[in-house]
Coordinates of C-alpha atoms in Angstrom, one line a residue:
M96 CA 4.7 -9.8 -29.4
P97 CA 2.1 -10.9 -26.7
W98 CA -1.4 -9.3 -26.7
R99 CA -4.3 -9.5 -24.4
V100 CA -7.5 -9.8 -26.4
R101 CA -11.0 -9.3 -24.7
T102 CA -14.0 -10.2 -26.9
T103 CA -17.6 -11.3 -26.6
L104 CA -18.7 -14.5 -28.4
D105 CA -21.9 -16.4 -28.9
D106 CA -22.3 -19.2 -26.4
R107 CA -22.6 -22.1 -28.9
P108 CA -20.6 -25.2 -29.7
G109 CA -17.7 -24.8 -32.1
I110 CA -17.2 -21.1 -31.6
L111 CA -13.8 -21.5 -29.9
A112 CA -12.7 -23.9 -32.7
E113 CA -13.4 -21.1 -35.2
V114 CA -11.4 -18.6 -33.2
A115 CA -8.5 -21.0 -32.9
Q116 CA -8.6 -21.7 -36.6
A117 CA -8.6 -18.0 -37.4
C118 CA -5.6 -17.4 -35.1
G119 CA -3.7 -20.3 -36.7
H120 CA -4.2 -18.9 -40.2
A121 CA -3.0 -15.5 -39.0
G122 CA 0.1 -16.9 -37.3
L123 CA -1.2 -16.1 -33.8
N124 CA -0.4 -18.6 -31.0
I125 CA -3.0 -18.8 -28.2
V126 CA -0.9 -18.8 -24.9
S127 CA -3.8 -18.7 -22.4
M128 CA -7.5 -18.2 -22.1
Q129 CA -10.2 -17.2 -19.5
V130 CA -13.9 -17.4 -19.9
F131 CA -16.3 -14.9 -18.3
G132 CA -19.9 -16.2 -18.7
V133 CA -22.7 -13.6 -19.1
A134 CA -26.3 -14.8 -20.0
D135 CA -26.4 -16.3 -23.5
R136 CA -23.0 -14.8 -24.5
V137 CA -19.5 -15.2 -23.1
T138 CA -16.7 -12.7 -22.7
D139 CA -13.4 -14.5 -23.4
E140 CA -9.9 -13.2 -22.7
F141 CA -7.1 -14.6 -24.8
V142 CA -3.4 -14.0 -24.5
V143 CA -1.9 -14.5 -28.0
D144 CA 1.6 -14.1 -29.4
G145 CA 2.4 -13.3 -33.0
P146 CA 3.9 -10.8 -35.5
L147 CA 0.7 -8.7 -35.9
D148 CA -0.1 -5.2 -34.5
E149 CA -3.1 -4.5 -32.3
V150 CA -5.4 -3.5 -35.2
A151 CA -4.6 -6.6 -37.2
V152 CA -5.1 -8.8 -34.1
A153 CA -8.5 -7.2 -33.5
E154 CA -9.5 -7.8 -37.1
V155 CA -8.7 -11.5 -36.8
F156 CA -11.0 -11.9 -33.8
A157 CA -13.8 -9.8 -35.3
K158 CA -13.8 -11.9 -38.5
A159 CA -14.0 -15.1 -36.3
G160 CA -17.3 -13.8 -34.8
G161 CA -16.1 -11.7 -31.9
T162 CA -17.7 -8.4 -30.9
D163 CA -16.5 -5.6 -28.6
V164 CA -13.0 -6.7 -29.3
A165 CA -10.3 -4.9 -27.2
V166 CA -6.6 -5.5 -27.7
T167 CA -3.8 -4.4 -25.3
R168 CA -0.1 -5.0 -25.3
I169 CA 1.2 -7.0 -22.3
E170 CA 4.6 -8.0 -20.8
T171 CA 5.6 -11.6 -21.1
G172 CA 6.0 -12.0 -17.3
T173 CA 2.3 -11.3 -16.8
I174 CA 1.2 -14.5 -18.4
V175 CA 0.1 -16.3 -15.2
D176 CA -3.3 -17.9 -14.4
A177 CA -5.8 -15.6 -12.6
P178 CA -6.2 -17.5 -9.3
T179 CA -2.4 -17.6 -8.8
R180 CA -2.1 -13.8 -9.5
Y181 CA -4.8 -13.0 -7.0
L182 CA -3.3 -15.2 -4.3
E183 CA 0.1 -13.6 -4.9
A184 CA -1.6 -10.2 -4.7
V185 CA -3.0 -10.9 -1.2
H186 CA 0.5 -11.9 -0.1
Q187 CA 2.0 -8.7 -1.5
V188 CA -0.5 -6.5 0.4
L189 CA -0.5 -8.4 3.7
E190 CA 3.2 -9.5 3.9
E191 CA 5.1 -7.1 1.7
G192 CA 3.1 -3.9 2.6
R193 CA 2.2 -2.9 -0.9
D194 CA -0.7 -0.5 -1.4
V195 CA -3.9 -2.4 -2.3
E196 CA -4.9 0.1 -5.0
E197 CA -1.6 -0.3 -6.8
V198 CA -1.9 -4.1 -6.7
L199 CA -5.5 -4.0 -8.0
R200 CA -4.5 -1.8 -10.9
E201 CA -1.8 -4.3 -11.9
L202 CA -4.2 -7.2 -11.6
L203 CA -6.9 -5.4 -13.7
A204 CA -4.4 -4.2 -16.2
T205 CA -5.5 -0.5 -16.2
E206 CA -2.4 0.3 -18.2
P207 CA -1.5 0.9 -21.0
P208 CA -4.3 3.2 -22.3
D209 CA -3.6 2.5 -26.0
V210 CA -6.6 0.3 -26.9
A211 CA -7.9 -0.3 -30.4
D212 CA -11.4 1.1 -31.0
Y213 CA -11.4 3.1 -27.7
A214 CA -14.9 3.8 -26.6
G215 CA -14.5 5.4 -23.2
H216 CA -13.4 4.2 -19.8
D217 CA -15.5 1.7 -17.7
V218 CA -15.7 2.4 -13.9
L219 CA -15.3 -0.1 -11.1
D220 CA -16.4 1.1 -7.6
L221 CA -15.1 -1.1 -4.7
V222 CA -16.3 -0.7 -1.1
R223 CA -13.8 -0.8 1.7
R224 CA -14.5 -2.1 5.2
G225 CA -15.0 1.4 6.5
G226 CA -17.6 2.2 3.9
T227 CA -15.3 4.4 1.7
T228 CA -15.1 3.7 -2.0
L229 CA -12.1 2.8 -4.1
R230 CA -12.7 3.7 -7.8
I231 CA -10.7 2.1 -10.6
S232 CA -11.3 2.9 -14.3
R233 CA -10.1 1.1 -17.5
A234 CA -10.6 1.5 -21.2
V235 CA -11.5 -2.2 -21.5
P236 CA -14.9 -2.9 -19.8
F237 CA -14.8 -4.9 -16.6
T238 CA -16.6 -8.3 -16.6
P239 CA -18.8 -9.3 -13.6
A240 CA -16.2 -11.9 -12.7
E241 CA -13.4 -9.3 -12.5
R242 CA -15.7 -7.1 -10.4
S243 CA -16.4 -9.9 -7.9
R244 CA -12.7 -10.9 -7.7
A245 CA -11.5 -7.3 -7.1
Q246 CA -14.2 -6.8 -4.4
A247 CA -13.3 -10.1 -2.7
L248 CA -9.6 -9.2 -2.6
L249 CA -10.2 -5.8 -1.2
S250 CA -12.6 -7.2 1.5
L251 CA -10.1 -9.9 2.4
V252 CA -7.1 -7.6 2.9
S253 CA -9.3 -5.0 4.6
D254 CA -10.6 -7.5 7.1
A255 CA -7.1 -8.6 8.1
G256 CA -6.6 -7.3 11.6
A257 CA -10.2 -6.2 11.9
D258 CA -10.3 -7.5 15.4
L259 CA -7.8 -4.8 16.5
P260 CA -9.3 -1.6 17.8
L261 CA -8.8 1.2 15.3
I262 CA -10.5 4.2 16.9
A263 CA -11.1 3.5 20.6
P264 CA -8.2 4.3 23.0
S265 CA -6.3 1.2 23.7
A266 CA -6.6 -0.4 27.1
F267 CA -3.9 0.3 29.6
H268 CA -1.4 -2.4 30.4
P269 CA 0.8 -2.4 33.5
I270 CA 4.1 -3.3 31.8
P271 CA 4.7 -1.5 28.4
L272 CA 7.9 -2.3 26.6
V273 CA 10.0 -0.6 23.8
R274 CA 11.5 -2.6 21.0
E275 CA 12.6 -2.3 17.4
A276 CA 9.7 -2.3 14.9
A277 CA 9.1 -5.1 12.4
L278 CA 6.8 -5.6 9.4
A279 CA 4.3 -7.4 11.6
D280 CA 3.7 -4.0 13.3
I281 CA 2.3 -2.2 10.1
D282 CA -1.4 -2.5 11.1
A283 CA -0.7 -1.7 14.7
V284 CA 1.3 1.4 13.8
A285 CA -1.5 2.6 11.4
A286 CA -4.0 2.0 14.2
L287 CA -1.9 4.0 16.6
H288 CA -2.0 7.0 14.2
S289 CA -5.8 6.7 13.8
R290 CA -6.2 7.1 17.6
C291 CA -4.0 10.2 17.9
S292 CA -5.3 13.7 17.8
V293 CA -4.6 16.1 15.0
E294 CA -2.4 18.2 17.3
T295 CA -0.3 15.2 18.4
L296 CA 0.2 14.1 14.8
Y297 CA 1.1 17.7 13.7
A298 CA 3.7 17.9 16.5
R299 CA 5.3 14.7 15.2
Y300 CA 5.3 15.3 11.5
Q301 CA 5.3 19.2 11.4
T302 CA 2.5 19.0 8.8
P303 CA -1.2 17.9 8.7
L304 CA -1.3 14.2 8.3
R305 CA -4.1 12.7 6.1
M306 CA -5.9 9.7 7.6
P307 CA -6.4 6.9 7.2
M308 CA -2.8 6.3 6.2
T309 CA -1.9 4.0 3.4
T310 CA -0.2 0.6 3.9
R311 CA 2.8 2.0 2.0
F312 CA 3.3 4.9 4.4
A313 CA 2.8 2.6 7.4
R314 CA 5.5 0.3 6.0
R315 CA 7.9 3.2 5.8
L316 CA 7.3 4.0 9.4
V317 CA 8.2 0.5 10.6
V318 CA 11.0 -0.1 8.1
P319 CA 12.5 3.3 7.3
E320 CA 14.9 3.7 4.4
H321 CA 17.5 5.1 6.8
G322 CA 17.8 4.5 10.5
V323 CA 15.7 2.4 13.0
A324 CA 12.1 2.5 14.0
L325 CA 11.0 1.8 17.6
V326 CA 7.6 1.0 19.0
A327 CA 6.2 1.1 22.5
Q328 CA 3.9 -1.9 23.0
A329 CA 1.3 -2.3 25.7
G330 CA -0.5 -5.6 25.6
L331 CA -1.4 -6.2 21.9
D332 CA -1.4 -2.5 21.0
V333 CA 1.3 -0.2 19.8
V334 CA 0.9 3.0 21.9
G335 CA 4.1 4.9 20.9
H336 CA 6.5 5.1 17.9
A337 CA 9.8 6.7 17.1
V338 CA 12.2 6.9 14.2
V339 CA 16.0 7.4 14.8
E340 CA 17.9 8.5 11.7
P341 CA 21.7 8.9 11.3
G342 CA 23.0 12.1 9.7
E343 CA 25.7 14.7 9.6
P344 CA 26.6 16.5 11.8
R345 CA 24.1 14.8 14.2
W346 CA 21.5 12.1 14.4
T347 CA 17.8 13.0 14.7
A348 CA 14.7 11.4 16.2
Q349 CA 11.0 12.0 16.2
V350 CA 8.6 10.6 18.8
L351 CA 4.9 9.9 18.8
V352 CA 2.9 8.8 21.9
E353 CA -0.9 8.1 21.8
D354 CA -2.9 10.8 23.6
A355 CA -4.5 8.3 25.9
W356 CA -1.0 7.1 27.1
S357 CA 0.4 10.6 27.5
A358 CA 2.2 11.3 30.9
R359 CA 2.5 7.6 31.6
G360 CA 6.3 7.2 30.9
I361 CA 6.0 6.0 27.3
G362 CA 7.8 9.1 25.9
T363 CA 10.6 8.7 28.4
M364 CA 11.1 5.1 27.4
L365 CA 11.2 6.0 23.7
V366 CA 13.7 8.8 24.4
R367 CA 16.0 6.5 26.3
Q368 CA 15.9 3.8 23.7
A369 CA 16.4 6.3 20.9
A370 CA 19.4 7.7 22.6
A371 CA 20.8 4.1 23.2
T372 CA 20.3 3.4 19.5
A373 CA 22.1 6.5 18.4
R374 CA 24.9 5.9 20.9
A375 CA 25.4 2.4 19.5
G376 CA 25.8 4.0 16.1
H377 CA 28.7 6.1 17.6
A378 CA 26.7 9.4 17.5
D379 CA 27.9 12.2 19.7
A380 CA 24.5 13.8 20.1
L381 CA 20.9 13.2 19.2
T382 CA 18.4 15.9 18.2
F383 CA 14.6 15.4 18.8
L384 CA 12.4 17.3 16.4
S385 CA 9.0 18.6 17.0
A386 CA 6.6 21.3 15.7
G387 CA 5.9 24.2 18.0
S388 CA 5.8 24.0 21.7
N389 CA 5.9 20.3 22.8
D390 CA 6.1 20.3 26.6
A391 CA 5.4 16.6 26.8
L392 CA 8.5 15.8 24.7
L393 CA 10.6 18.2 26.8
R394 CA 9.4 16.5 30.0
S395 CA 10.2 13.1 28.5
V396 CA 13.8 14.2 27.7
G397 CA 14.3 15.6 31.2
S398 CA 12.8 12.4 32.8
A399 CA 15.2 10.3 30.7
G400 CA 18.1 12.1 32.5
F401 CA 19.3 14.4 29.8
V402 CA 20.2 18.1 29.9
A403 CA 19.1 19.4 26.5
R404 CA 19.8 22.4 24.4
V405 CA 16.6 23.8 22.8
E406 CA 16.6 25.8 19.6
R407 CA 13.7 27.0 17.4
R408 CA 14.3 27.0 13.7
D409 CA 11.2 28.4 11.8
D410 CA 8.3 26.4 13.3
V411 CA 10.4 23.3 14.3
V412 CA 11.9 22.9 17.8
H413 CA 15.3 21.1 18.0
I414 CA 16.0 19.5 21.3
T415 CA 19.6 18.3 21.3
V416 CA 21.0 16.0 24.0
P417 CA 24.7 14.9 24.3
L418 CA 25.5 11.2 24.1
R419 CA 29.2 11.4 25.1
G420 CA 31.0 12.6 28.2

């Protein structure tokens, strides 16, 4: 069974040979090793494989001269060198849309909590680009190298797309277009939501939306589990977004337009493309959903050439347009 062992050793010649000899006598095979230097002592991380339990493994390293020994069980697939794991983590966040906090917790092995000689959790505070703090805790103390690596990774993925305006209204462009969304739109869609007012977001989602949104949520908006996502693009900015979902007995759509682009035809373009998408899926009707009174959406539906049936169910307005006949 593989174990990850973290221990502090004297920084002197021959200490690693003594540890290796102790592991050999105990039937432990050293699979990998990392060294984290601190002043006149070093914190070493070993991955060992053998028939012992965590308490017995800890005793082997303690008798070999190790102090602050911490042993945790790991999966065989996690035995990869640290630089490769961190590079893969950057790819997962930027290209696959994974949440950076989730990725960091995997890299720093915050699970499982069953640690021999548990002495309390250590806390790691990482600073995001916007000044907010991401806090991660772990039973095994963090080394200075791990703290630096984690902060560097968070800074790197946070700075990606930093040249895009996140708060200021996007500049007008004379020829906006509507197209199907793609993974490359994750940051732009998140930026769109950050520029929208609370009222606009509530009309779209029928619930208060917490900002800033996570990468995972933005990914679901551009690649929904069911249906198709649309974006309205003006220049380099996404200024509108819609999701069209199939269902029985009718398809549904929800539309969001940036406040600064309201009454400029973006909503009408999204309504038309949403209807075309539903019609291509053989839908007979399409229902646009919105919270409360949404005159802008009603005007967009009318401007798109539809005669709609409007119903209110609880606090949600259903605007249904026929797609056949």
